[in-house]
Coordinates of C-alpha atoms in Angstrom, one line a residue:
M1 CA 71.0 110.5 82.4
P2 CA 72.2 109.3 85.9
A3 CA 72.6 112.9 87.1
I4 CA 69.0 113.7 85.9
L5 CA 67.7 110.7 87.8
A6 CA 69.6 111.7 90.9
A7 CA 68.2 115.2 90.7
L8 CA 64.6 113.8 90.9
G9 CA 65.4 113.0 94.5
A10 CA 64.2 110.0 96.6
T11 CA 61.1 108.8 98.3
P12 CA 61.3 108.7 102.1
S13 CA 61.9 105.2 103.6
G14 CA 62.7 103.6 106.9
A15 CA 62.6 105.9 109.9
R16 CA 62.1 108.9 107.7
A17 CA 59.0 107.4 106.2
E18 CA 57.7 106.5 109.6
R19 CA 58.0 110.1 110.7
V20 CA 56.1 111.2 107.6
R21 CA 53.3 108.7 108.3
R22 CA 53.0 109.9 111.9
S23 CA 52.5 113.6 110.9
P24 CA 48.9 114.9 111.6
H25 CA 49.2 116.6 108.2
F26 CA 49.7 113.3 106.3
R27 CA 46.6 111.4 105.3
D28 CA 45.9 108.7 102.7
G29 CA 49.5 108.8 101.3
S30 CA 49.9 112.6 101.0
F31 CA 50.6 115.7 102.9
R32 CA 47.6 118.0 103.1
N33 CA 47.0 121.7 103.6
S34 CA 44.9 122.7 106.5
T35 CA 42.8 124.8 104.1
P36 CA 41.4 123.0 101.0
T37 CA 43.7 124.0 98.2
R38 CA 43.7 123.6 94.4
T39 CA 47.1 123.7 92.6
M40 CA 45.3 124.7 89.4
V41 CA 41.7 126.0 88.8
G42 CA 39.8 125.1 85.7
G43 CA 37.8 127.0 83.1
E44 CA 38.9 130.3 81.6
S45 CA 41.2 131.0 84.4
R46 CA 43.6 128.2 83.4
P47 CA 46.5 129.6 81.3
S48 CA 47.2 127.8 78.0
V49 CA 50.6 126.6 76.7
R50 CA 50.2 129.2 73.9
E51 CA 50.0 132.0 76.5
F52 CA 53.2 130.8 78.1
L53 CA 55.0 130.7 74.8
T54 CA 53.6 133.7 73.0
G55 CA 52.1 136.0 75.6
G56 CA 52.9 139.7 74.9
E57 CA 53.8 140.6 78.5
R58 CA 57.3 141.9 79.1
R59 CA 58.4 138.9 81.2
R60 CA 62.1 139.8 81.1
P61 CA 64.1 142.9 82.2
S62 CA 65.0 145.2 79.3
A63 CA 68.6 145.6 80.5
P64 CA 70.9 143.8 82.9
V65 CA 69.6 143.6 86.5
P66 CA 72.0 145.7 88.7
L67 CA 73.9 143.6 91.2
V68 CA 75.6 144.5 94.4
T69 CA 78.7 142.4 95.2
G70 CA 80.9 141.9 98.2
E71 CA 78.5 143.2 100.9
A72 CA 78.0 140.2 103.1
A73 CA 81.5 138.8 103.6
T74 CA 82.2 140.4 107.0
F75 CA 80.6 139.8 110.4
A76 CA 78.0 142.3 111.6
E77 CA 76.0 142.6 114.8
G78 CA 72.2 142.9 114.7
L79 CA 70.1 141.8 111.8
H80 CA 71.1 142.1 108.2
L81 CA 69.4 140.4 105.2
T82 CA 71.0 139.9 101.8
W83 CA 68.7 138.8 98.9
Y84 CA 70.7 137.0 96.2
G85 CA 67.7 136.6 93.9
H86 CA 64.5 134.6 93.7
A87 CA 64.1 133.0 97.2
T88 CA 67.7 132.8 98.2
V89 CA 68.5 135.0 101.2
L90 CA 71.3 135.2 103.7
V91 CA 70.0 136.1 107.1
E92 CA 72.7 137.5 109.5
I93 CA 71.1 137.5 112.9
E94 CA 72.7 138.0 116.3
G95 CA 76.1 136.7 115.1
A96 CA 74.7 133.6 113.2
R97 CA 74.2 133.2 109.5
V98 CA 71.2 131.3 108.0
L99 CA 71.0 130.6 104.2
L100 CA 67.5 130.2 102.8
D101 CA 66.5 128.1 99.8
P102 CA 70.0 128.3 98.1
V103 CA 69.8 127.9 94.3
W104 CA 73.0 128.8 92.3
S105 CA 72.3 126.8 89.2
D106 CA 71.5 128.6 85.9
R107 CA 68.2 126.8 85.5
C108 CA 65.6 125.5 88.1
S109 CA 65.3 122.1 86.6
P110 CA 66.6 118.6 87.0
T111 CA 68.7 119.1 83.8
P112 CA 71.1 122.0 82.9
G113 CA 69.7 122.3 79.4
I114 CA 65.9 122.6 80.0
G115 CA 63.7 124.7 82.3
P116 CA 63.4 128.3 83.4
K117 CA 66.8 130.1 82.9
R118 CA 68.2 132.6 85.3
L119 CA 67.6 136.3 84.3
H120 CA 70.5 137.6 86.2
P121 CA 73.8 136.1 87.6
M122 CA 74.1 135.4 91.3
P123 CA 75.9 138.4 92.9
V124 CA 78.3 136.1 94.8
A125 CA 80.0 132.9 93.9
L126 CA 78.9 129.9 96.0
A127 CA 82.6 129.4 97.0
D128 CA 82.8 133.0 98.3
L129 CA 80.0 132.6 100.9
P130 CA 81.1 133.2 104.5
R131 CA 80.7 130.5 107.1
I132 CA 77.0 129.4 107.3
D133 CA 75.5 128.2 110.5
A134 CA 72.2 126.7 109.1
I135 CA 70.8 126.0 105.7
V136 CA 67.0 126.2 105.5
I137 CA 64.8 124.7 102.8
S138 CA 61.1 125.5 102.4
H139 CA 60.1 122.7 100.1
D140 CA 61.4 120.4 97.3
H141 CA 60.4 122.3 94.1
Y142 CA 63.4 122.9 91.8
D143 CA 63.5 126.6 92.2
H144 CA 63.9 126.1 96.0
L145 CA 65.9 122.9 96.3
D146 CA 68.8 122.5 93.8
M147 CA 70.9 119.4 93.8
P148 CA 74.2 120.9 92.5
T149 CA 73.9 123.7 95.1
V150 CA 73.2 121.3 97.9
Q151 CA 76.1 119.1 97.0
A152 CA 78.5 122.1 96.7
L153 CA 77.3 123.3 100.2
T154 CA 77.8 119.9 101.6
R155 CA 81.5 120.0 100.5
S156 CA 82.2 123.7 101.3
Q157 CA 80.2 124.2 104.5
Q158 CA 79.6 122.3 107.8
A159 CA 76.1 123.7 108.5
P160 CA 73.1 121.4 109.1
F161 CA 70.2 121.4 106.6
L162 CA 66.8 122.1 108.2
V163 CA 64.1 120.8 106.0
P164 CA 60.4 119.9 106.1
L165 CA 59.4 116.2 106.7
G166 CA 60.4 113.9 104.0
V167 CA 62.8 116.3 102.2
G168 CA 65.7 114.6 103.9
A169 CA 65.4 111.7 101.6
H170 CA 66.5 113.9 98.7
L171 CA 69.5 115.2 100.6
E172 CA 70.5 111.7 101.7
R173 CA 70.5 110.6 98.0
W174 CA 72.7 113.5 97.2
G175 CA 75.3 112.7 99.8
V176 CA 74.4 114.9 102.7
P177 CA 75.5 113.1 105.9
D178 CA 72.6 112.1 108.1
H179 CA 73.9 114.1 111.1
R180 CA 73.6 117.2 109.0
I181 CA 69.9 116.7 108.2
I182 CA 67.2 118.0 110.6
E183 CA 63.6 117.3 109.5
L184 CA 60.7 119.1 111.1
D185 CA 57.0 119.1 111.0
W186 CA 54.9 122.3 111.3
E187 CA 55.5 123.9 114.7
E188 CA 58.5 121.8 115.4
S189 CA 61.8 123.6 116.3
A190 CA 65.5 123.1 116.4
D191 CA 68.1 125.1 118.2
V192 CA 71.2 125.9 116.1
A193 CA 74.0 128.4 116.7
G194 CA 72.0 130.2 119.4
L195 CA 68.9 130.5 117.2
T196 CA 65.5 128.7 117.3
L197 CA 64.4 127.7 113.8
T198 CA 60.8 126.7 113.6
A199 CA 59.0 125.1 110.6
T200 CA 55.6 126.8 110.3
E201 CA 52.6 126.2 108.1
A202 CA 52.3 127.2 104.5
R203 CA 49.7 126.7 101.8
H204 CA 51.4 125.0 98.9
F205 CA 52.3 121.6 97.6
S206 CA 55.5 119.5 96.8
G207 CA 57.0 117.1 94.3
R208 CA 59.9 116.7 92.0
T209 CA 58.2 114.2 89.7
L210 CA 54.6 113.6 88.7
R211 CA 53.9 112.3 92.2
R212 CA 52.9 115.2 94.5
N213 CA 52.8 115.9 98.2
G214 CA 55.0 113.0 99.4
T215 CA 57.1 115.6 101.3
L216 CA 56.0 118.6 103.4
W217 CA 56.3 122.3 102.6
S218 CA 56.9 125.0 105.2
S219 CA 57.3 128.6 106.0
W220 CA 60.0 129.4 108.6
V221 CA 60.6 131.4 111.8
I222 CA 64.2 132.4 112.5
A223 CA 64.4 133.6 116.1
G224 CA 67.3 134.9 118.2
E225 CA 67.1 136.3 121.7
Q226 CA 66.1 139.7 120.4
R227 CA 65.4 139.5 116.7
R228 CA 62.9 137.6 114.6
V229 CA 62.5 137.0 110.9
F230 CA 59.7 135.2 109.0
Y231 CA 60.1 133.6 105.6
T232 CA 57.0 132.5 103.6
G233 CA 58.6 129.9 101.4
D234 CA 55.9 129.4 98.7
S235 CA 52.3 129.9 99.8
G236 CA 48.9 131.1 99.0
Y237 CA 47.2 133.5 101.4
F238 CA 45.4 131.8 104.3
D239 CA 44.3 132.6 107.8
G240 CA 47.2 130.7 109.3
Y241 CA 49.4 133.8 108.9
A242 CA 47.5 135.5 111.8
A243 CA 48.0 132.4 113.9
I244 CA 51.7 132.3 113.2
G245 CA 52.0 136.0 114.0
E246 CA 50.2 135.5 117.3
R247 CA 52.3 132.5 118.2
H248 CA 55.7 133.6 117.0
G249 CA 55.6 137.3 116.2
P250 CA 56.1 140.1 116.1
F251 CA 58.8 140.0 113.4
D252 CA 61.5 142.6 112.7
A253 CA 61.3 141.6 109.1
T254 CA 59.3 139.3 106.8
L255 CA 60.6 137.8 103.6
M256 CA 57.4 137.6 101.5
Q257 CA 56.9 135.7 98.2
I258 CA 55.3 138.1 95.7
G259 CA 56.0 136.6 92.2
A260 CA 54.9 133.8 90.0
Y261 CA 51.2 134.3 90.7
D262 CA 48.3 133.8 88.3
K263 CA 44.5 133.6 88.3
G264 CA 45.0 129.9 87.2
W265 CA 46.7 129.0 90.6
P266 CA 45.4 131.6 93.1
E267 CA 45.6 129.4 96.1
I268 CA 49.3 128.3 96.0
H269 CA 51.1 131.6 95.4
M270 CA 50.2 135.0 96.8
F271 CA 49.4 138.0 94.8
P272 CA 51.4 141.1 95.9
E273 CA 48.5 142.6 97.7
E274 CA 48.0 139.4 99.7
A275 CA 51.7 139.5 100.6
V276 CA 51.0 142.8 102.3
A277 CA 48.0 141.5 104.1
A278 CA 50.0 138.5 105.3
H279 CA 52.8 140.7 106.5
L280 CA 50.2 142.6 108.6
D281 CA 48.7 139.4 109.9
L282 CA 52.2 138.3 110.9
R283 CA 52.8 141.5 112.8
G284 CA 55.8 142.3 110.7
D285 CA 57.8 145.6 110.7
L286 CA 60.0 145.6 107.5
L287 CA 58.8 143.8 104.4
I288 CA 61.3 142.5 101.9
P289 CA 59.9 140.8 98.8
V290 CA 61.4 137.6 97.4
H291 CA 60.5 135.1 94.7
W292 CA 60.6 137.6 91.8
A293 CA 63.0 139.0 89.2
T294 CA 65.2 135.9 88.8
F295 CA 63.2 133.1 87.0
N296 CA 60.4 133.5 84.6
L297 CA 57.7 131.3 86.2
A298 CA 54.4 133.0 85.3
L299 CA 52.7 135.1 82.7
H300 CA 52.8 138.5 84.5
P301 CA 55.3 141.2 83.4
W302 CA 58.7 141.0 85.0
A303 CA 58.3 144.1 87.3
E304 CA 54.6 143.9 88.0
P305 CA 54.9 142.1 91.3
V306 CA 57.1 144.7 92.9
D307 CA 55.1 147.6 91.4
R308 CA 51.9 146.2 92.8
L309 CA 53.6 145.5 96.1
W310 CA 54.9 149.1 96.4
A311 CA 51.5 150.6 95.7
E312 CA 49.8 148.3 98.3
A313 CA 52.5 148.9 100.9
K314 CA 52.1 152.7 100.5
A315 CA 48.3 152.3 100.9
C316 CA 48.7 150.2 104.0
D317 CA 51.6 152.3 105.5
V318 CA 53.9 149.2 105.5
N319 CA 57.7 149.6 105.7
L320 CA 59.2 148.3 102.5
A321 CA 62.7 147.6 101.3
V322 CA 63.4 146.4 97.7
P323 CA 67.1 145.6 97.5
R324 CA 69.0 144.8 94.4
P325 CA 70.3 141.3 94.2
G326 CA 73.3 141.1 96.6
E327 CA 72.4 144.3 98.5
R328 CA 72.7 143.9 102.2
V329 CA 69.9 145.5 104.2
D330 CA 70.4 146.6 107.8
V331 CA 66.9 146.0 109.2
T332 CA 67.4 148.6 111.9
A333 CA 68.3 151.2 109.3
P334 CA 66.8 150.1 106.0
P335 CA 67.6 152.2 102.9
A336 CA 65.1 154.6 101.4
L337 CA 63.2 152.8 98.7
D338 CA 64.7 153.3 95.2
P339 CA 62.6 152.0 92.4
W340 CA 65.6 150.6 90.5
W341 CA 63.6 148.0 88.7
Q342 CA 61.4 150.6 86.8
A343 CA 64.2 151.5 84.3
L344 CA 64.3 147.8 83.3
S345 CA 60.6 147.4 82.7
S346 CA 60.0 149.8 79.8

């Protein structure tokens, strides 16, 4: 029980709480989206518990997901992206390494025995990661912020954790030293290892207990001198993408959330077609999808997000790469698209 209670995190206090209260996005005790946002819509659009438990959709792959191992251990110039599954990505940019939303646990849950279970293994052991220069967290939901992974990275790495406002309270409770925690509001930046990392707006919500929105949620810009990457975190579609593209773009690559959507929560996660529209708003070149294939978090079929994304990308003439988990993508020379997932969706 103590481990479960620890995994729930902590409420910001002291100087951290004061920074939260000063944020222009924090009002009446909660962070707010700039666009009015519902986490769940009512009526017939709202999915039932029965649908989650007995829906007939193929929500799991029909065979083991193919993994690529050992591709990101050596240094490489330029810009390389390695998707490990769900939202966990290693960004190798201009000689620095940034790890996004690392989750190595088998379940995204405060307890190891309950909650969505991983549909494929991680393609690399946490202990086998190369030296990391920055660890970036988009928000505090369990499928993006995992206590055991954070604690392991605190022991095995020296990199700072860059997090949205308030999220540092969770890390502090889990033993991350204060000097390794950098909290940012939207449009605030930190310079790390020759990179500028900027927290940018997203349309979502936060919370690890029944209380919501006590911490901020963010997308992220990872910028070197020549290369730029955008990561959505979790977000519904909104007009802020065009503003981010104007202010921080263009981007060599975008890492776009495409899965766990539903008509019952259309404003907090993007549908695949909206991910393409956001990529264009952002002035992105190569689109790489994330937030699919690893955890069963919605009612749609397992491969539907990437099938819909591929169709929309072709219709909009968008460059697309869909790597296997662990496959390292050279953004300057991305591989030809291979629909590897289709054999697992029949």
